[in-house]
mmCIF file of C-alpha atoms in Angstrom:
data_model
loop_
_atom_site.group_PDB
_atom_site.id
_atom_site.type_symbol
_atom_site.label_atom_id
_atom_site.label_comp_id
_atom_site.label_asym_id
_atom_site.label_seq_id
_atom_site.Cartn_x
_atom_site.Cartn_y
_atom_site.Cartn_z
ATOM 1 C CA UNK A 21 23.014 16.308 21.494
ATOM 2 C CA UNK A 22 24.640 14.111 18.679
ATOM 3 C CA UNK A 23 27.961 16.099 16.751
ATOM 4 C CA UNK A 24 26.461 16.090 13.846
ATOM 5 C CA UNK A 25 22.703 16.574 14.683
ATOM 6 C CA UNK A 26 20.431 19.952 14.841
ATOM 7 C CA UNK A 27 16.786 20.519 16.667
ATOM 8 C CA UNK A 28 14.982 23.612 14.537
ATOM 9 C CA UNK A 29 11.773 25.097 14.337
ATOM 10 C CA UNK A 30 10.380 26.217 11.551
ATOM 11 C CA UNK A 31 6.970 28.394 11.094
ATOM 12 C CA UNK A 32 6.014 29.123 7.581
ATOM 13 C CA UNK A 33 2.281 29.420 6.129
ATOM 14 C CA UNK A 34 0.504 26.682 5.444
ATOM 15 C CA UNK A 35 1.116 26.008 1.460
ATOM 16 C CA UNK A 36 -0.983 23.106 -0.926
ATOM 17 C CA UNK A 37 0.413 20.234 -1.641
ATOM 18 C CA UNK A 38 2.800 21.034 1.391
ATOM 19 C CA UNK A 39 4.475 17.614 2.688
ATOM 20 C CA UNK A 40 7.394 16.850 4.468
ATOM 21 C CA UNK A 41 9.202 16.171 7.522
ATOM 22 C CA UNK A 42 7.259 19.011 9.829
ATOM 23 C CA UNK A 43 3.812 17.665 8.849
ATOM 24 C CA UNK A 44 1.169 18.613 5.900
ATOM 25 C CA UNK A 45 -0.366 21.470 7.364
ATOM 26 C CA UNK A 46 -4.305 19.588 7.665
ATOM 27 C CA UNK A 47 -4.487 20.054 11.592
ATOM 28 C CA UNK A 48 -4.498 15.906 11.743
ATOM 29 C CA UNK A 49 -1.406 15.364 14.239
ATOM 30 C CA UNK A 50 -2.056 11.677 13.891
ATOM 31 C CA UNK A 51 -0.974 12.073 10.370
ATOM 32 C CA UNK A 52 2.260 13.497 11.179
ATOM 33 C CA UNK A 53 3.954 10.848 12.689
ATOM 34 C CA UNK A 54 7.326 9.919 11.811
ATOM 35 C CA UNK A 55 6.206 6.804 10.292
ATOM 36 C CA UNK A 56 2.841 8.359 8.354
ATOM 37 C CA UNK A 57 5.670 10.877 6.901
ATOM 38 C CA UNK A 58 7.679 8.395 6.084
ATOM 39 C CA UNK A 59 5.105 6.274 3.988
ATOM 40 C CA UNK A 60 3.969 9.264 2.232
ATOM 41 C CA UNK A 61 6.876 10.886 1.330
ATOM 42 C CA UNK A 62 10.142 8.434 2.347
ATOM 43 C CA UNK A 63 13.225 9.709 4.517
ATOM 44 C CA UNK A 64 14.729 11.580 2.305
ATOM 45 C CA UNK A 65 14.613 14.697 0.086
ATOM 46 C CA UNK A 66 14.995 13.054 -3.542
ATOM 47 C CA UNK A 67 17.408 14.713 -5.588
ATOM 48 C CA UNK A 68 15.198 16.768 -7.786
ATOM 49 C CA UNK A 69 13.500 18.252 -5.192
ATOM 50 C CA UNK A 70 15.932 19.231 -2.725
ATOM 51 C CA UNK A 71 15.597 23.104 -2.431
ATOM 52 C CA UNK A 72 19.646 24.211 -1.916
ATOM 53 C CA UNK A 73 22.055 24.221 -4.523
ATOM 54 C CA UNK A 74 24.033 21.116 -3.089
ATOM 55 C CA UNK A 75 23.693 18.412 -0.128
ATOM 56 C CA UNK A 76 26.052 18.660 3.086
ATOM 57 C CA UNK A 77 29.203 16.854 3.277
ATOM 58 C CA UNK A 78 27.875 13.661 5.802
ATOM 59 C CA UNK A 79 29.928 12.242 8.849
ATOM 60 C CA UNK A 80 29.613 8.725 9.584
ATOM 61 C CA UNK A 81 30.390 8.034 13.339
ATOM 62 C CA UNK A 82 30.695 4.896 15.413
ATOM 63 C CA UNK A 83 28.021 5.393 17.353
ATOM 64 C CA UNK A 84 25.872 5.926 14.260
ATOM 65 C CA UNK A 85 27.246 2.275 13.047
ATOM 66 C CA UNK A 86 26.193 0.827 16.854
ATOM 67 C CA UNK A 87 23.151 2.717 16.580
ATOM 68 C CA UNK A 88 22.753 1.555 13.386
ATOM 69 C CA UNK A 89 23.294 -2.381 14.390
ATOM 70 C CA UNK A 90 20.415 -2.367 16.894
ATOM 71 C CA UNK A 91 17.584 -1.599 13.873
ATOM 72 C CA UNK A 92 15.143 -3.848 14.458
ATOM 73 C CA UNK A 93 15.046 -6.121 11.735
ATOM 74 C CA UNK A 94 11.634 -5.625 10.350
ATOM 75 C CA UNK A 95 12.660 -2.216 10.048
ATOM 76 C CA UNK A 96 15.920 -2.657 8.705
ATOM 77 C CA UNK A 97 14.905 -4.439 5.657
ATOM 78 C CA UNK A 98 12.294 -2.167 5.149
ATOM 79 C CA UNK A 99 14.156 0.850 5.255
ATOM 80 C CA UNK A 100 17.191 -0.750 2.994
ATOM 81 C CA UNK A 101 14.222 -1.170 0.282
ATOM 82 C CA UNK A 102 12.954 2.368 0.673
ATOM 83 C CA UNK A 103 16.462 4.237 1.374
ATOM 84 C CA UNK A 104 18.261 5.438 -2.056
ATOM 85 C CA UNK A 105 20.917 7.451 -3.060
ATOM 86 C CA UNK A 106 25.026 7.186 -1.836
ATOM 87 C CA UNK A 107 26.658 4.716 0.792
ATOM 88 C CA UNK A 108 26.234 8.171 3.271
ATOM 89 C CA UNK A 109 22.771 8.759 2.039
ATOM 90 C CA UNK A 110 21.730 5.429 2.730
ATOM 91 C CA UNK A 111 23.139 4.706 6.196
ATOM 92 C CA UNK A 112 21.304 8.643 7.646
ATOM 93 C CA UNK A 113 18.334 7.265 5.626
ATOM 94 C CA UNK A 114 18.457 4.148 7.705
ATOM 95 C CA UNK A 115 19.231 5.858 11.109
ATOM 96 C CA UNK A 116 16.048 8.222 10.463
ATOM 97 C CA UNK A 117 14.001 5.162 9.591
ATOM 98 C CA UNK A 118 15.008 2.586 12.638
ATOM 99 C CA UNK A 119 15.499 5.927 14.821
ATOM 100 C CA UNK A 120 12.908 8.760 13.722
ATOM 101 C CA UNK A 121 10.419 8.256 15.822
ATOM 102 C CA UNK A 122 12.275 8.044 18.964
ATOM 103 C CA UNK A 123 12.912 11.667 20.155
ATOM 104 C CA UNK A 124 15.140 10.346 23.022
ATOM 105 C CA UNK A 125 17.473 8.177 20.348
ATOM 106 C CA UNK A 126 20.633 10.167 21.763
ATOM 107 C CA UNK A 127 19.114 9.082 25.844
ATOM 108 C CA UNK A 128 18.576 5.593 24.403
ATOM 109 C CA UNK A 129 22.344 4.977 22.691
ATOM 110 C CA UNK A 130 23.685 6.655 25.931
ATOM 111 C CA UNK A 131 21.822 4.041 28.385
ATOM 112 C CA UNK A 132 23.265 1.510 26.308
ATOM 113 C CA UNK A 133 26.615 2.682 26.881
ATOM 114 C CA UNK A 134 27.563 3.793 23.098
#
C-alpha cells in the first residue's frame, strides 16, 4: 500500500449524532458512501473537533502530486472550495476528495505507471 497510508477497522457502539468517515450508524449503506460522507460532514476533521491532542506531521510525495494532477476537474474545483486548513491539509483533503471513493486508487496510479 501507499508509504504513508493505513487500512483500519474500527467497531465501536453505535452513538447519536455519530457521523464520520465509517458511516452514521442508521443501517442505510447507501448513505455511507464516500461522497454522501463527504457532503454531510466534508473530508476533514475540523480543528475543533479533532479528538487527539495534535494532527500528524503530513508527507507530500510525488506520486500524491501525479495523483493529484489527474482530479477530474469537476471535482477538483469542488473539492478546492470545500478543502480548508494548511497547504498539507489541503492537498490530503483534495486526494481524499478526487480519490476517496476509489478503493483501488494505489492499483489505479500503479497502471498508470506513477
Amino acid at each position: 500500500r501507499w508509504a504513508n497510508y493505513l487500512d483500519l477497522r474500527i467497531r465501536m457502539p453505535a452513538l447519536p449524532g455519530i457521523d464520520g468517515s465509517c458511516g452514521n450508524f442508521n443501517n442505510d449503506p447507501s448513505d455511507d458512501t464516500t461522497e454522501a460522507i463527504m457532503a454531510r460532514i466534508g473530508a476533514t476533521v475540523p480543528h475543533g473537533e479533532n479528538m487527539f491532542h495534535s494532527r500528524a506531521d503530513i508527507d507530500w510525495t510525488t506520486t500524491e502530486e501525479k495523483l493529484l494532477a489527474l482530479c477530474p476537474r469537476d471535482k477538483y474545483s469542488t473539492g478546492q472550495s470545500r478543502c480548508q486548513g494548511g497547504t498539507m491539509q489541503v492537498k490530503s483533503c483534495m486526494i481524499n476528495f478526487c480519490f476517496g471513493s476509489n478503493e483501488h486508487a494505489l492499483r489505479m496510479a500503479k497502471s498508470l505507471g506513477i
